[in-house]
PDB file of C-alpha atoms and ligand atoms in Angstrom:
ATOM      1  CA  UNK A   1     151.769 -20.025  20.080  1.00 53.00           C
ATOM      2  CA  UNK A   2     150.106 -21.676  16.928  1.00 59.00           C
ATOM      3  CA  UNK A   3     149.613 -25.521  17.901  1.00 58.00           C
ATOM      4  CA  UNK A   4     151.233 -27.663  15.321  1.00 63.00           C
ATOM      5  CA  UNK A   5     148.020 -29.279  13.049  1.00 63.00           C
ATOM      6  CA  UNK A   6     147.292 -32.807  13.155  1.00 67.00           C
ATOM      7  CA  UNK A   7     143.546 -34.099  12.805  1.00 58.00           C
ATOM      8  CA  UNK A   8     142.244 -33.372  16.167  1.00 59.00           C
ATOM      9  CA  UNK A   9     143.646 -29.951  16.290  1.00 69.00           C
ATOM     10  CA  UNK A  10     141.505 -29.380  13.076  1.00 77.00           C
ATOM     11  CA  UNK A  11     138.225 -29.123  14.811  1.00 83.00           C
ATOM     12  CA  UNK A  12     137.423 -32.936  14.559  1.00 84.00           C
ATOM     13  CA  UNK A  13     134.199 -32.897  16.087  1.00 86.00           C
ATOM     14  CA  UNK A  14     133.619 -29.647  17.124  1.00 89.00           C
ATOM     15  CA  UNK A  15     130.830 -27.388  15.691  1.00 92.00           C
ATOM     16  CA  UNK A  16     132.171 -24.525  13.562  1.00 92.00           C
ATOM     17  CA  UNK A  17     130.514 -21.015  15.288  1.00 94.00           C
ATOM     18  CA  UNK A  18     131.490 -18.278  13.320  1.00 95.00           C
ATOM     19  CA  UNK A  19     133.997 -17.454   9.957  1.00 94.00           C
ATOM     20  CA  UNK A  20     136.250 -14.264  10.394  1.00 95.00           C
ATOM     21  CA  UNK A  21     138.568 -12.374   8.351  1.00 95.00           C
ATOM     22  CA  UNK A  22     141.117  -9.993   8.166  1.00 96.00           C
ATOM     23  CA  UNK A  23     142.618  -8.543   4.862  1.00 96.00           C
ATOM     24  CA  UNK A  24     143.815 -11.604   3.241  1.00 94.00           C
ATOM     25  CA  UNK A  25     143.124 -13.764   6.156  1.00 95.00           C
ATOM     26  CA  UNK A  26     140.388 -15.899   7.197  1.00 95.00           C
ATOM     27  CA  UNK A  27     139.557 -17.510   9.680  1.00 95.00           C
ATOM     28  CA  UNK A  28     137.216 -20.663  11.222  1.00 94.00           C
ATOM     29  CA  UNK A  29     136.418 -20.540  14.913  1.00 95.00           C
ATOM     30  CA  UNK A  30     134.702 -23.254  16.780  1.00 94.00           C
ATOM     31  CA  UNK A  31     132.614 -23.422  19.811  1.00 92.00           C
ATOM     32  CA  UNK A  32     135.123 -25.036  22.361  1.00 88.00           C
ATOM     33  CA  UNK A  33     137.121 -21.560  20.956  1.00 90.00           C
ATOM     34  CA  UNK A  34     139.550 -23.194  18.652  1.00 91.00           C
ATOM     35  CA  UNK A  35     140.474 -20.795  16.010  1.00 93.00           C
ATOM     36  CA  UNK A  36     141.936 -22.497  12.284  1.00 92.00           C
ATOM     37  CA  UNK A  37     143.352 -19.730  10.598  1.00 93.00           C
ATOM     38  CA  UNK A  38     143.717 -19.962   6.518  1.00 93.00           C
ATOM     39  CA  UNK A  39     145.708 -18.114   4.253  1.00 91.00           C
ATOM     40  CA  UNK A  40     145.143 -18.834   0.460  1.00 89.00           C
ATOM     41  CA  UNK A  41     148.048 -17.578  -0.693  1.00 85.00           C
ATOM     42  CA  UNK A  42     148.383 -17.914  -4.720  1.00 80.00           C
ATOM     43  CA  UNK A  43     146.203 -20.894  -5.352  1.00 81.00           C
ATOM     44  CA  UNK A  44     144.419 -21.739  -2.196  1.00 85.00           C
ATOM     45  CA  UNK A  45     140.792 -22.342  -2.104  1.00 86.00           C
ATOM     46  CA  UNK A  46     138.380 -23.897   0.045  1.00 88.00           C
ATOM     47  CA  UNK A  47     135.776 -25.810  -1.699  1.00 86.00           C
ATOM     48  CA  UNK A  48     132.715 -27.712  -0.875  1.00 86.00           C
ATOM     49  CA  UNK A  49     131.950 -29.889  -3.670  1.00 84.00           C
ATOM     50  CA  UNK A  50     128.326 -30.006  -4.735  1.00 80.00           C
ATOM     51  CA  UNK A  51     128.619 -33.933  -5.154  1.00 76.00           C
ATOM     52  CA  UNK A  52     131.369 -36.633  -4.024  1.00 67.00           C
ATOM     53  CA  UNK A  53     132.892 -36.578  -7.773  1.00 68.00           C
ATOM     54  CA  UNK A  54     133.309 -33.293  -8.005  1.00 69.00           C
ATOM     55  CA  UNK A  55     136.580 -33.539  -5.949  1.00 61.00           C
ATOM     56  CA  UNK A  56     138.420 -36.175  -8.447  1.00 59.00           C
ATOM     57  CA  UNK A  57     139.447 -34.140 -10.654  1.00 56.00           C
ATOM     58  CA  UNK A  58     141.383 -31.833  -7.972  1.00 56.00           C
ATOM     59  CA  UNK A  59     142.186 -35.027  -5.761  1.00 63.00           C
ATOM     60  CA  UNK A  60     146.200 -34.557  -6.110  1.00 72.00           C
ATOM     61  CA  UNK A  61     145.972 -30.639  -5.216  1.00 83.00           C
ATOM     62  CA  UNK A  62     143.854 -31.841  -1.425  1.00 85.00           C
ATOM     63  CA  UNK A  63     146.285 -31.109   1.733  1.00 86.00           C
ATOM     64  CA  UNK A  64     142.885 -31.314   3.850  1.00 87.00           C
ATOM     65  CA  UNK A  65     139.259 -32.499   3.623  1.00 86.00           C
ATOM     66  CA  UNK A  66     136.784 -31.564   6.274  1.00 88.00           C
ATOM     67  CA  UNK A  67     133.918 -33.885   6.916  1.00 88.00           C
ATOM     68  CA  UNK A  68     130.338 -31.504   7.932  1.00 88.00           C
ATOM     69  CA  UNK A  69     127.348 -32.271   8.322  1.00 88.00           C
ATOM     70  CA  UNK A  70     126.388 -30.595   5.322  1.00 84.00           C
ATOM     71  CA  UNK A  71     129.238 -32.027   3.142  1.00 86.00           C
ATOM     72  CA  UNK A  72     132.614 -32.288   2.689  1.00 87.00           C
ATOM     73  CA  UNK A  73     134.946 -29.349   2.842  1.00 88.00           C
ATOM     74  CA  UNK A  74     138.782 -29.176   1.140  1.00 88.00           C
ATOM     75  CA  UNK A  75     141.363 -27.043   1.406  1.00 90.00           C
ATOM     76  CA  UNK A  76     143.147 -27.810  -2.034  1.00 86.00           C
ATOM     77  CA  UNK A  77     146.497 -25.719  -2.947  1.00 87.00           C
ATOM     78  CA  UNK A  78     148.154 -26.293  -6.282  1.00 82.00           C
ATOM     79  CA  UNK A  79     151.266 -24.224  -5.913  1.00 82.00           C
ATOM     80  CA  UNK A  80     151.426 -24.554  -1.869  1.00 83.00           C
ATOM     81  CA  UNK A  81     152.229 -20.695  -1.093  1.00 86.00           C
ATOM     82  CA  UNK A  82     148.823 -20.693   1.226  1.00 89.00           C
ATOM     83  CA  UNK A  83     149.097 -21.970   4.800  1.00 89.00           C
ATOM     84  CA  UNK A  84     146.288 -23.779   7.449  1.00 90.00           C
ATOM     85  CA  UNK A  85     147.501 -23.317  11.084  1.00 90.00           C
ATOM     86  CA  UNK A  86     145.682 -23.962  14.194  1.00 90.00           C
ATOM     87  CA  UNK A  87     145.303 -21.887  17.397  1.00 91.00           C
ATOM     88  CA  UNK A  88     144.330 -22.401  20.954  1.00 90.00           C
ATOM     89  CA  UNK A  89     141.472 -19.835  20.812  1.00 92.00           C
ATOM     90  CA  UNK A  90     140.511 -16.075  18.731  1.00 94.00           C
ATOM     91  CA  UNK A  91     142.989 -13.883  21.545  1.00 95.00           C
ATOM     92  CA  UNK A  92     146.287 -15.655  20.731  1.00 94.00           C
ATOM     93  CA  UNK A  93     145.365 -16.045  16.588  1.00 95.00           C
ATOM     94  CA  UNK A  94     145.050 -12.170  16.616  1.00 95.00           C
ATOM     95  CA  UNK A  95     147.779 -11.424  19.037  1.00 95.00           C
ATOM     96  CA  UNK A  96     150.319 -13.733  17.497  1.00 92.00           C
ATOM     97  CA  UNK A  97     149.071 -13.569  13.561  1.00 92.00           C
ATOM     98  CA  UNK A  98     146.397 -10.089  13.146  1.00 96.00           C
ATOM     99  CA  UNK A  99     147.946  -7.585  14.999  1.00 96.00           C
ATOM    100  CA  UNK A 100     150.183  -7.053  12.600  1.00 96.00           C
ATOM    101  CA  UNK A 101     147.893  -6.206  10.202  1.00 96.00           C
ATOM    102  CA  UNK A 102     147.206  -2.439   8.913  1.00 96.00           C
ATOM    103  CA  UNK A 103     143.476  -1.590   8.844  1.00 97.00           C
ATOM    104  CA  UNK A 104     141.145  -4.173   6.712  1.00 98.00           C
ATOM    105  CA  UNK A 105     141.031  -2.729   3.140  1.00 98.00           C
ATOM    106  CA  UNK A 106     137.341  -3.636   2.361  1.00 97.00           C
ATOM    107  CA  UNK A 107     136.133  -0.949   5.224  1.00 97.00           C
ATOM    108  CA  UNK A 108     139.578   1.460   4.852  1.00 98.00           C
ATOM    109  CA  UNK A 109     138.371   5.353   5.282  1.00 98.00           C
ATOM    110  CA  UNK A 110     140.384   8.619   4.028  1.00 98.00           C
ATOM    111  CA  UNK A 111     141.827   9.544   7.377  1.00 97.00           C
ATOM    112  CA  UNK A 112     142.814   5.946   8.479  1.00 97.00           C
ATOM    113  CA  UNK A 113     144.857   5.182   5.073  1.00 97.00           C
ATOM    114  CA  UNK A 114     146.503   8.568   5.577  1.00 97.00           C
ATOM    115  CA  UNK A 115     147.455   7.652   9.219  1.00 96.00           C
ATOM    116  CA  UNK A 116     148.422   4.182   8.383  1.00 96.00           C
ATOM    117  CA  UNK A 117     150.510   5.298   5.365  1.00 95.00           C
ATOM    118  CA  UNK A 118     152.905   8.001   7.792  1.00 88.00           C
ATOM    119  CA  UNK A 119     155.752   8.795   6.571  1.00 84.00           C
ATOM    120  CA  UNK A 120     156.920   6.316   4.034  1.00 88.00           C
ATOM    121  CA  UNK A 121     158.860   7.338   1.067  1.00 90.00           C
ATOM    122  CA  UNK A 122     158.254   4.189  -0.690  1.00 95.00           C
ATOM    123  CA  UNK A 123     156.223   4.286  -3.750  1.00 96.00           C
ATOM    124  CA  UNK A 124     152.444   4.348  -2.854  1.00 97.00           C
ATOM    125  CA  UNK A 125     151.906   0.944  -5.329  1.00 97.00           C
ATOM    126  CA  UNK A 126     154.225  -0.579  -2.499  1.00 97.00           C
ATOM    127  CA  UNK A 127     152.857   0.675   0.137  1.00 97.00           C
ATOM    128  CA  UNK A 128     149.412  -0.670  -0.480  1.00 98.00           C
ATOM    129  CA  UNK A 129     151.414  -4.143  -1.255  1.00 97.00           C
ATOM    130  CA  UNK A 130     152.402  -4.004   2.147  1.00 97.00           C
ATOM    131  CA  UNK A 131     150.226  -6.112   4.566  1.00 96.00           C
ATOM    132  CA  UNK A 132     151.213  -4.137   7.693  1.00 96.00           C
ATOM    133  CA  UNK A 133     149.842  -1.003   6.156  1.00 96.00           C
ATOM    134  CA  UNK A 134     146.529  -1.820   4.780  1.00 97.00           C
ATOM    135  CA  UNK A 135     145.683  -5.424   5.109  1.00 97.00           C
ATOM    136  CA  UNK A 136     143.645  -7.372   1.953  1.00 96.00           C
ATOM    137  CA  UNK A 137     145.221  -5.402  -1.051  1.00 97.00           C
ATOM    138  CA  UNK A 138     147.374  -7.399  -3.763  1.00 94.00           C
ATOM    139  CA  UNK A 139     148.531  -6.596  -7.026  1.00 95.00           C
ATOM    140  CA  UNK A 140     145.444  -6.611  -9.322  1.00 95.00           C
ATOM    141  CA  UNK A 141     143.503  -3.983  -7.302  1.00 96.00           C
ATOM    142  CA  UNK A 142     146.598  -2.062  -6.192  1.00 98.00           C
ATOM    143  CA  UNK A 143     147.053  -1.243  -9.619  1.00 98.00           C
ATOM    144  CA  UNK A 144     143.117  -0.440 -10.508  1.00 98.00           C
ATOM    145  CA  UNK A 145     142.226   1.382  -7.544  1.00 98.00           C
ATOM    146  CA  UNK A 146     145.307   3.463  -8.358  1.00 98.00           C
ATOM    147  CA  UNK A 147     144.209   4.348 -12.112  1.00 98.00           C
ATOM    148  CA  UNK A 148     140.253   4.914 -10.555  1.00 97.00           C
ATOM    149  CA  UNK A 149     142.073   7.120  -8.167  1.00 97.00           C
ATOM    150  CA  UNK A 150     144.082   8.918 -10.564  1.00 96.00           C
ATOM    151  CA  UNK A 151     147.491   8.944  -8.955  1.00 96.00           C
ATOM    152  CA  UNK A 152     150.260   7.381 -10.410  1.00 97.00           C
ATOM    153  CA  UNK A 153     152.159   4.239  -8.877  1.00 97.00           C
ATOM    154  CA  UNK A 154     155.192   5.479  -8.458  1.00 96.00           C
ATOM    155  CA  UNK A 155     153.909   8.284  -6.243  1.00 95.00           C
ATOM    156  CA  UNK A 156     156.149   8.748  -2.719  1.00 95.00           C
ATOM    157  CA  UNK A 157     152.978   7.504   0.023  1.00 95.00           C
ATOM    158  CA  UNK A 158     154.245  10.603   1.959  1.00 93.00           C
ATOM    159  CA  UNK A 159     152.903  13.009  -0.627  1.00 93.00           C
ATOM    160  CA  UNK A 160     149.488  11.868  -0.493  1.00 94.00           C
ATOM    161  CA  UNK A 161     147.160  14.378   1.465  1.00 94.00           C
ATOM    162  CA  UNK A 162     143.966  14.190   3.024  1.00 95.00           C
ATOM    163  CA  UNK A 163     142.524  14.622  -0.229  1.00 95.00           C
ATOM    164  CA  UNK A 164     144.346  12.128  -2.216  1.00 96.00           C
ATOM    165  CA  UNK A 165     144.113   9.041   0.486  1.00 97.00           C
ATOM    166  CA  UNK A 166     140.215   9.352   0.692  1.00 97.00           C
ATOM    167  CA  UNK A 167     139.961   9.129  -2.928  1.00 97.00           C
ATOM    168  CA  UNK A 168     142.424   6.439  -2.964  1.00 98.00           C
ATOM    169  CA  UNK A 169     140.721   5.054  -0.134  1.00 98.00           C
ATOM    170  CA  UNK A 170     137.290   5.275  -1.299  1.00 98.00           C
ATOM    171  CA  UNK A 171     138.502   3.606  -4.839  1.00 98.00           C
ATOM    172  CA  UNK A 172     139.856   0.850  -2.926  1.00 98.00           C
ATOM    173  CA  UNK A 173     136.683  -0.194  -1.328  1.00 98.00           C
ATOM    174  CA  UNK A 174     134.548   0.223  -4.543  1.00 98.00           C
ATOM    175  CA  UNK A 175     137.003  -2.562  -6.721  1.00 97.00           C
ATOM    176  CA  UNK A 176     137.096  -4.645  -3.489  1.00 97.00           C
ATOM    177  CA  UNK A 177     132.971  -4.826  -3.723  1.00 96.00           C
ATOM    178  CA  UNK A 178     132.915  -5.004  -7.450  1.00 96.00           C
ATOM    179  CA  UNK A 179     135.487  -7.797  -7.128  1.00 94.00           C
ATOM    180  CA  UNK A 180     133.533  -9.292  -4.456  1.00 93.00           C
ATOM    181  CA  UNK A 181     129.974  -8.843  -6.433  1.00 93.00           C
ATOM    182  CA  UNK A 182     132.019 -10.557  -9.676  1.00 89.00           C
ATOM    183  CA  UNK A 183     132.975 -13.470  -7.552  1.00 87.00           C
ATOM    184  CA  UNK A 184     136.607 -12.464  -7.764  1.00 86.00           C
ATOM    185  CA  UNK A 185     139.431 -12.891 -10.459  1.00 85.00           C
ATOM    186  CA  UNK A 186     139.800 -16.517 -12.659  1.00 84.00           C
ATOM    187  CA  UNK A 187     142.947 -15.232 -14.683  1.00 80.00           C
ATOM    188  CA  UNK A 188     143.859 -19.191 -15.134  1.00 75.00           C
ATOM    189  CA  UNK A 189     141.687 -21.568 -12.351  1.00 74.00           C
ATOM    190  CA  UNK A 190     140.591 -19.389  -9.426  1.00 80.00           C
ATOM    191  CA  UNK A 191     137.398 -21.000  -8.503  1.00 81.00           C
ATOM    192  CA  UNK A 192     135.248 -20.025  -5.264  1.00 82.00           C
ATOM    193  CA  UNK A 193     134.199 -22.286  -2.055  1.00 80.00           C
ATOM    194  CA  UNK A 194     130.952 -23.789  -4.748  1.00 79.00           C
ATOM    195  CA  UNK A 195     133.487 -24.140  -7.827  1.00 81.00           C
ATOM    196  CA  UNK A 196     131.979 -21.681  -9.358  1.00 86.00           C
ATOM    197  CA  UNK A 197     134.507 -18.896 -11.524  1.00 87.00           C
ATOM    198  CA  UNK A 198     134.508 -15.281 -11.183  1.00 90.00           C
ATOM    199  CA  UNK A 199     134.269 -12.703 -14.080  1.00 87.00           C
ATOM    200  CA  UNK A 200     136.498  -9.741 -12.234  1.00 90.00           C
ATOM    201  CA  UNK A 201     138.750  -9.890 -15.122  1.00 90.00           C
ATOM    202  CA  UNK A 202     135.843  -8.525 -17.410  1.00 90.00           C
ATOM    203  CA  UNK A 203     135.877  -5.293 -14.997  1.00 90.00           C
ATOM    204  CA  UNK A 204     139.532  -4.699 -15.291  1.00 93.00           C
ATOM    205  CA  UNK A 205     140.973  -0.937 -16.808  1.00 95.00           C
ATOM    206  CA  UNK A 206     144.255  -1.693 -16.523  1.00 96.00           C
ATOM    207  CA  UNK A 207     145.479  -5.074 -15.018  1.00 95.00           C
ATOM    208  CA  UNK A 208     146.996  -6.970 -17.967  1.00 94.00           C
ATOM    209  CA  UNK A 209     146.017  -4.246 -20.456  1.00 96.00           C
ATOM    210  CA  UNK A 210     150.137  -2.835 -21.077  1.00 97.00           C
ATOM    211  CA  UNK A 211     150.220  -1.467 -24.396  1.00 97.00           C
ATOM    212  CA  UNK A 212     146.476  -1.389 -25.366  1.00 97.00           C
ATOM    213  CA  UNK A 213     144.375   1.770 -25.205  1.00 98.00           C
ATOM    214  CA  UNK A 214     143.327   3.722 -21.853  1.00 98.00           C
ATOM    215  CA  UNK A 215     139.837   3.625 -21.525  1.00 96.00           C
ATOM    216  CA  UNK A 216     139.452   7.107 -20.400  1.00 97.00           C
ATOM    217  CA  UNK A 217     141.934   9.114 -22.693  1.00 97.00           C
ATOM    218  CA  UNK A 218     142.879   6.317 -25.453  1.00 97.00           C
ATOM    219  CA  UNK A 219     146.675   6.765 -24.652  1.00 97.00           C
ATOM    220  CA  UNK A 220     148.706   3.393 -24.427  1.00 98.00           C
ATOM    221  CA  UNK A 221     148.480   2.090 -20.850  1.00 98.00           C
ATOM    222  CA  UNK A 222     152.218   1.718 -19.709  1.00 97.00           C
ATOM    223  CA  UNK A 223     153.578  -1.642 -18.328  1.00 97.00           C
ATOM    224  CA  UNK A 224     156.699  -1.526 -15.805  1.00 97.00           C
ATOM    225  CA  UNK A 225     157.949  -3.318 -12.784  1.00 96.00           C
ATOM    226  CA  UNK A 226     156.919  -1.356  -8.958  1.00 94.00           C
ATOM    227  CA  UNK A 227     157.451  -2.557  -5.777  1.00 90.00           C
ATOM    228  CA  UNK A 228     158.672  -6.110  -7.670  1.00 94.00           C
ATOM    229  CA  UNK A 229     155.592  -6.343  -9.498  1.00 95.00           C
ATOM    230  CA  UNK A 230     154.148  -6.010 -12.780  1.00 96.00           C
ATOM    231  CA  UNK A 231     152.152  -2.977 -12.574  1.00 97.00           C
ATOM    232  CA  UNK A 232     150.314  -1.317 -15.286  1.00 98.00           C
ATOM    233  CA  UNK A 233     149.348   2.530 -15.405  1.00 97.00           C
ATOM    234  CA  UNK A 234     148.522   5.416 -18.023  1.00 97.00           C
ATOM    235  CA  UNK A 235     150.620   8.149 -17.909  1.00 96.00           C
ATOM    236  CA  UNK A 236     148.198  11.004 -18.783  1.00 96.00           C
ATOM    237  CA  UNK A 237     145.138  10.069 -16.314  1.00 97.00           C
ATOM    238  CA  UNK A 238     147.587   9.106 -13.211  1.00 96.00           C
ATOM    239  CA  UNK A 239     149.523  11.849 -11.851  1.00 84.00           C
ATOM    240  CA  UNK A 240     152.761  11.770 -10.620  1.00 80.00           C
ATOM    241  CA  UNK A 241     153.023  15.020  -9.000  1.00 69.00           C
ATOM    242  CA  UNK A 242     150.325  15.893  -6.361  1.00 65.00           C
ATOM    243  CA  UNK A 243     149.342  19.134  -4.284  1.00 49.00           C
ATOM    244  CA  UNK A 244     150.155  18.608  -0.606  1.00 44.00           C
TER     245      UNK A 244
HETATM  246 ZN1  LIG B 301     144.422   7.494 -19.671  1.00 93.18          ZN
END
């Protein structure tokens, strides 16, 4: 079971081995085998400030700060949906936390999304929201892999073949690595582990572009609500109806 977190639970002392990660999950083992898992959640970052008064400015949003040897390191959260939990060692973190995880989404291939996805009815938008399914997707690249992919949101997972979920699959990976190459998303103050903001949002096609032109075809991008979110889509380029 996780151990509950107080400050020598946290690695005081301890040399920090290896960084792992899992979909949205990440990870910090040490070398007595300690594990420190981290979830960001909304607004969750982990930043090493380049100098001491860097970390002012963000001082009320700090639930942790890591002395290294190479600096400090915070875990600052300013709406408190991300988590830091501690585990006795990498076995128990995966066995009580990972396994129930779908497949990492930055490595996902044709035939494992199509196996992971089964049988589900739900819309195909929801299924890639859902964590157990495919692990590391959220709502911003849900919604652009899907236009890159051609297939419409709202699309029962079921009726995807072979086909379909490697060209899903292999649009998945490619705005993972061009979100990872743009240093992710700063929509309002997403910053990375050296402060510095990512330009994702430049790349976007149809996150937060409802009612302005489709890049490919010039029709009005749709907005709506699927799976609970706000998802975005053009009509003419993604399909709703696919060959099985
Ligand atoms: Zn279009």
């Amino acid at each position: 079971l996780p151990c509950a977190i107080t400050p020598c639970r946290l690695l005081l002392g301890e040399c920090v081995t290896d960084l792992i990660r899992h979909g949205k999950q990440l990870a910090l083992l040490s070398d007595n085998g300690r594990a420190i898992s981290v979830q960001l959640g909304m607004t969750g970052r982990l930043w090493m400030p380049k100098t001491p008064d860097d970390a002012s400015a963000q001082e009320r949003h700090v639930h942790i700060m890591w002395t290294l040897e190479s600096g400090r390191m915070l875990f600052c959260d300013a709406r408190r949906f991300g988590s830091v939990e501690a585990f006795p060692n990498r076995d128990v973190l995966q066995s009580v936390k990972w396994n129930v995880l779908g497949p990492d989404a930055l490595t996902i291939t044709g035939p494992e999304l199509h196996r992971s996805l089964g049988i589900t009815h739900r819309a195909i938008k929801a299924a890639l929201l859902d964590q157990s399914v495919l692990a590391g997707v959220g709502n911003i690249y849900a919604d652009e892999a899907l236009f890159r992919a051609r297939i419409s949101p709202h699309v029962p997972a079921s009726y995807l073949d072979a086909d379909a979920c490697a060209r899903v699959a292999t649009c998945i990976r490619e705005v993972l690595e061009l979100g990872i190459m743009r240093g992710g998303s700063t929509i309002r103050d997403y910053r990375d582990g050296r402060g510095e903001a990512g330009s994702m949002q430049d790349e976007f096609l149809v996150y937060g572009r409802g009612g302005m032109p489709c890049n490919v075809c010039e029709q009005q991008l749709t907005s709506g609500t699927v799976a609970q979110r706000t998802t975005v889509w053009c009509e003419t380029c993604q399909k709703n109806r696919l060959s099985r």
